[in-house]
Amino acid sequence: FAASPNVRNLSELDLYWSGDLGDDGLTALADGAANLPHLRELRLWGCNVTDKGVKALAGSPLAPGLTALDLRG
């Protein structure tokens, strides 16, 4: 998803209750951060993300640009 050229202009991404996303999905999203330069709001409520996925996101180029991050549930 993040590697698609069609997502470059996204400023918000809402993945509420995407339970299958998990740590692997968040890591893949973080790995594709260069393709999401305008992403400012990321909502991951109910996505089964643990510390592992959050650490991958925090260590990616995506993290500094985020102004809102929802990890509830």
CSV table of N, CA, C and O in Angstrom, one decimal, residues 11-72:
chain,number,residue,atom,x,y,z
A,11,SER,N,-2.9,12.9,3.6
A,11,SER,CA,-2.5,13.6,4.8
A,11,SER,C,-3.1,12.9,6.0
A,11,SER,O,-2.6,13.1,7.1
A,12,GLU,N,-4.1,12.1,5.8
A,12,GLU,CA,-4.8,11.4,6.9
A,12,GLU,C,-5.0,9.9,6.4
A,12,GLU,O,-5.4,9.7,5.3
A,13,LEU,N,-4.8,9.0,7.3
A,13,LEU,CA,-5.0,7.6,7.0
A,13,LEU,C,-5.7,7.0,8.2
A,13,LEU,O,-5.2,7.0,9.4
A,14,ASP,N,-6.9,6.5,8.0
A,14,ASP,CA,-7.8,5.9,9.1
A,14,ASP,C,-7.9,4.4,8.8
A,14,ASP,O,-8.5,4.0,7.9
A,15,LEU,N,-7.3,3.7,9.7
A,15,LEU,CA,-7.3,2.2,9.6
A,15,LEU,C,-8.1,1.6,10.8
A,15,LEU,O,-7.8,0.5,11.2
A,16,TYR,N,-9.0,2.3,11.4
A,16,TYR,CA,-9.8,1.8,12.5
A,16,TYR,C,-10.3,0.4,12.3
A,16,TYR,O,-10.8,0.0,11.3
A,17,TRP,N,-10.1,-0.4,13.3
A,17,TRP,CA,-10.5,-1.8,13.4
A,17,TRP,C,-10.1,-2.6,12.3
A,17,TRP,O,-10.8,-3.5,11.8
A,18,SER,N,-8.9,-2.4,11.8
A,18,SER,CA,-8.3,-3.3,10.8
A,18,SER,C,-7.4,-4.3,11.6
A,18,SER,O,-6.2,-4.2,11.6
A,19,GLY,N,-8.1,-5.1,12.3
A,19,GLY,CA,-7.4,-6.0,13.3
A,19,GLY,C,-6.3,-6.9,12.7
A,19,GLY,O,-5.4,-7.3,13.4
A,20,ASP,N,-6.4,-7.1,11.4
A,20,ASP,CA,-5.4,-7.9,10.7
A,20,ASP,C,-4.1,-7.1,10.5
A,20,ASP,O,-3.1,-7.7,10.0
A,21,LEU,N,-4.1,-5.8,10.6
A,21,LEU,CA,-2.9,-5.0,10.3
A,21,LEU,C,-1.8,-5.4,11.2
A,21,LEU,O,-0.7,-5.8,10.7
A,22,GLY,N,-2.0,-5.4,12.5
A,22,GLY,CA,-1.0,-5.8,13.5
A,22,GLY,C,0.4,-5.2,13.3
A,22,GLY,O,0.6,-4.2,12.6
A,23,ASP,N,1.4,-5.8,13.9
A,23,ASP,CA,2.7,-5.2,13.9
A,23,ASP,C,3.4,-5.3,12.5
A,23,ASP,O,4.1,-4.4,12.1
A,24,ASP,N,3.1,-6.4,11.8
A,24,ASP,CA,3.7,-6.6,10.5
A,24,ASP,C,3.2,-5.6,9.5
A,24,ASP,O,4.0,-5.0,8.7
A,25,GLY,N,1.9,-5.3,9.6
A,25,GLY,CA,1.3,-4.3,8.7
A,25,GLY,C,1.8,-2.9,9.0
A,25,GLY,O,2.1,-2.1,8.1
A,26,LEU,N,2.0,-2.6,10.3
A,26,LEU,CA,2.5,-1.2,10.7
A,26,LEU,C,3.9,-1.1,10.3
A,26,LEU,O,4.4,0.0,9.8
A,27,THR,N,4.7,-2.2,10.4
A,27,THR,CA,6.1,-2.2,10.0
A,27,THR,C,6.2,-1.9,8.5
A,27,THR,O,7.0,-1.2,8.1
A,28,ALA,N,5.3,-2.6,7.7
A,28,ALA,CA,5.3,-2.4,6.3
A,28,ALA,C,5.0,-1.0,5.9
A,28,ALA,O,5.6,-0.4,5.0
A,29,LEU,N,4.0,-0.4,6.7
A,29,LEU,CA,3.6,1.0,6.4
A,29,LEU,C,4.8,1.9,6.7
A,29,LEU,O,5.1,2.8,6.0
A,30,ALA,N,5.5,1.7,7.9
A,30,ALA,CA,6.6,2.5,8.3
A,30,ALA,C,7.8,2.3,7.2
A,30,ALA,O,8.5,3.3,6.9
A,31,ASP,N,8.0,1.1,6.7
A,31,ASP,CA,9.0,0.9,5.7
A,31,ASP,C,8.7,1.7,4.4
A,31,ASP,O,9.7,2.0,3.7
A,32,GLY,N,7.5,2.0,4.1
A,32,GLY,CA,7.1,2.7,2.9
A,32,GLY,C,6.9,4.2,3.2
A,32,GLY,O,6.3,4.9,2.4
A,33,ALA,N,7.5,4.7,4.3
A,33,ALA,CA,7.3,6.1,4.7
A,33,ALA,C,7.7,7.1,3.7
A,33,ALA,O,7.1,8.1,3.6
A,34,ALA,N,8.7,6.8,2.9
A,34,ALA,CA,9.1,7.7,1.9
A,34,ALA,C,8.0,8.0,0.9
A,34,ALA,O,8.0,9.1,0.2
A,35,ASN,N,7.1,7.1,0.7
A,35,ASN,CA,6.0,7.3,-0.2
A,35,ASN,C,4.8,8.0,0.4
A,35,ASN,O,3.8,8.2,-0.2
A,36,LEU,N,4.9,8.4,1.7
A,36,LEU,CA,3.8,9.1,2.4
A,36,LEU,C,4.3,10.4,3.0
A,36,LEU,O,4.2,10.6,4.2
A,37,PRO,N,4.9,11.2,2.2
A,37,PRO,CA,5.6,12.4,2.8
A,37,PRO,C,4.6,13.5,3.4
A,37,PRO,O,5.1,14.3,4.2
A,38,HIS,N,3.4,13.4,3.1
A,38,HIS,CA,2.4,14.4,3.6
A,38,HIS,C,1.5,13.8,4.7
A,38,HIS,O,0.6,14.5,5.1
A,39,LEU,N,1.7,12.6,5.1
A,39,LEU,CA,0.9,12.0,6.1
A,39,LEU,C,1.1,12.7,7.4
A,39,LEU,O,2.2,12.8,7.9
A,40,ARG,N,0.0,13.2,8.0
A,40,ARG,CA,0.1,13.9,9.3
A,40,ARG,C,-0.7,13.2,10.4
A,40,ARG,O,-0.4,13.4,11.6
A,41,GLU,N,-1.8,12.5,10.0
A,41,GLU,CA,-2.7,11.9,11.0
A,41,GLU,C,-2.8,10.4,10.6
A,41,GLU,O,-3.2,10.1,9.5
A,42,LEU,N,-2.6,9.6,11.6
A,42,LEU,CA,-2.6,8.1,11.4
A,42,LEU,C,-3.5,7.6,12.6
A,42,LEU,O,-3.2,7.8,13.8
A,43,ARG,N,-4.6,6.9,12.2
A,43,ARG,CA,-5.5,6.3,13.2
A,43,ARG,C,-5.4,4.8,13.1
A,43,ARG,O,-5.8,4.2,12.1
A,44,LEU,N,-5.0,4.2,14.2
A,44,LEU,CA,-4.8,2.7,14.2
A,44,LEU,C,-5.6,2.1,15.3
A,44,LEU,O,-5.2,1.0,15.8
A,45,TRP,N,-6.7,2.7,15.7
A,45,TRP,CA,-7.5,2.2,16.8
A,45,TRP,C,-8.0,0.8,16.4
A,45,TRP,O,-8.6,0.5,15.4
A,46,GLY,N,-7.8,-0.2,17.3
A,46,GLY,CA,-8.2,-1.6,17.1
A,46,GLY,C,-7.5,-2.4,16.1
A,46,GLY,O,-8.1,-3.3,15.5
A,47,CYS,N,-6.2,-2.0,15.8
A,47,CYS,CA,-5.5,-2.7,14.8
A,47,CYS,C,-4.5,-3.8,15.3
A,47,CYS,O,-3.7,-4.2,14.6
A,48,ASN,N,-4.6,-4.1,16.6
A,48,ASN,CA,-3.8,-5.1,17.2
A,48,ASN,C,-2.3,-4.8,17.1
A,48,ASN,O,-1.5,-5.7,16.7
A,49,VAL,N,-1.9,-3.6,17.3
A,49,VAL,CA,-0.5,-3.2,17.3
A,49,VAL,C,0.1,-3.2,18.7
A,49,VAL,O,-0.6,-2.8,19.6
A,50,THR,N,1.3,-3.8,18.8
A,50,THR,CA,1.9,-3.9,20.1
A,50,THR,C,3.2,-3.0,20.1
A,50,THR,O,3.4,-2.2,19.1
A,51,ASP,N,4.0,-3.1,21.1
A,51,ASP,CA,5.2,-2.3,21.2
A,51,ASP,C,6.1,-2.5,20.0
A,51,ASP,O,6.8,-1.5,19.5
A,52,LYS,N,6.1,-3.7,19.5
A,52,LYS,CA,7.0,-4.0,18.3
A,52,LYS,C,6.6,-3.1,17.1
A,52,LYS,O,7.5,-2.5,16.5
A,53,GLY,N,5.3,-3.0,16.8
A,53,GLY,CA,4.9,-2.1,15.7
A,53,GLY,C,5.1,-0.7,16.0
A,53,GLY,O,5.5,0.1,15.1
A,54,VAL,N,4.9,-0.2,17.2
A,54,VAL,CA,5.1,1.2,17.6
A,54,VAL,C,6.5,1.5,17.5
A,54,VAL,O,6.9,2.6,17.0
A,55,LYS,N,7.4,0.6,17.9
A,55,LYS,CA,8.9,0.9,17.7
A,55,LYS,C,9.3,1.0,16.3
A,55,LYS,O,10.1,1.9,15.9
A,56,ALA,N,8.7,0.2,15.4
A,56,ALA,CA,9.0,0.3,14.0
A,56,ALA,C,8.5,1.7,13.4
A,56,ALA,O,9.3,2.3,12.7
A,57,LEU,N,7.4,2.1,13.8
A,57,LEU,CA,6.9,3.4,13.4
A,57,LEU,C,7.7,4.5,14.0
A,57,LEU,O,8.1,5.5,13.2
A,58,ALA,N,8.1,4.5,15.2
A,58,ALA,CA,8.8,5.5,15.9
A,58,ALA,C,10.2,5.7,15.2
A,58,ALA,O,10.8,6.8,15.2
A,59,GLY,N,10.8,4.6,14.7
A,59,GLY,CA,12.1,4.6,14.1
A,59,GLY,C,12.1,4.9,12.6
A,59,GLY,O,13.1,5.0,12.0
A,60,SER,N,10.9,5.2,12.1
A,60,SER,CA,10.8,5.5,10.7
A,60,SER,C,10.8,7.0,10.4
A,60,SER,O,10.5,7.8,11.2
A,61,PRO,N,11.0,7.3,9.1
A,61,PRO,CA,10.9,8.7,8.7
A,61,PRO,C,9.5,9.3,8.8
A,61,PRO,O,9.3,10.5,8.7
A,62,LEU,N,8.5,8.4,9.0
A,62,LEU,CA,7.1,8.8,9.0
A,62,LEU,C,6.8,9.5,10.4
A,62,LEU,O,6.0,10.5,10.4
A,63,ALA,N,7.4,9.1,11.4
A,63,ALA,CA,7.1,9.5,12.8
A,63,ALA,C,7.2,11.0,13.0
A,63,ALA,O,6.3,11.6,13.6
A,64,PRO,N,8.3,11.7,12.6
A,64,PRO,CA,8.5,13.1,12.9
A,64,PRO,C,7.4,14.0,12.3
A,64,PRO,O,7.1,15.1,12.8
A,65,GLY,N,6.8,13.6,11.2
A,65,GLY,CA,5.8,14.4,10.5
A,65,GLY,C,4.4,14.2,11.0
A,65,GLY,O,3.5,15.0,10.7
A,66,LEU,N,4.2,13.2,11.9
A,66,LEU,CA,2.8,13.0,12.4
A,66,LEU,C,2.5,14.0,13.4
A,66,LEU,O,3.2,14.3,14.3
A,67,THR,N,1.3,14.5,13.3
A,67,THR,CA,0.8,15.5,14.3
A,67,THR,C,-0.3,14.8,15.1
A,67,THR,O,-0.7,15.4,16.2
A,68,ALA,N,-0.9,13.7,14.7
A,68,ALA,CA,-1.9,12.9,15.4
A,68,ALA,C,-1.7,11.4,15.2
A,68,ALA,O,-1.5,11.0,14.0
A,69,LEU,N,-1.7,10.7,16.3
A,69,LEU,CA,-1.5,9.2,16.2
A,69,LEU,C,-2.5,8.6,17.2
A,69,LEU,O,-2.4,8.9,18.4
A,70,ASP,N,-3.4,7.8,16.7
A,70,ASP,CA,-4.3,7.1,17.6
A,70,ASP,C,-4.0,5.6,17.6
A,70,ASP,O,-4.1,4.9,16.6
A,71,LEU,N,-3.6,5.1,18.8
A,71,LEU,CA,-3.3,3.7,19.0
A,71,LEU,C,-4.2,3.0,20.0
A,71,LEU,O,-3.9,1.9,20.4
A,72,ARG,N,-5.4,3.6,20.2
A,72,ARG,CA,-6.3,2.9,21.2
A,72,ARG,C,-6.7,1.5,20.8
A,72,ARG,O,-6.8,1.3,19.6
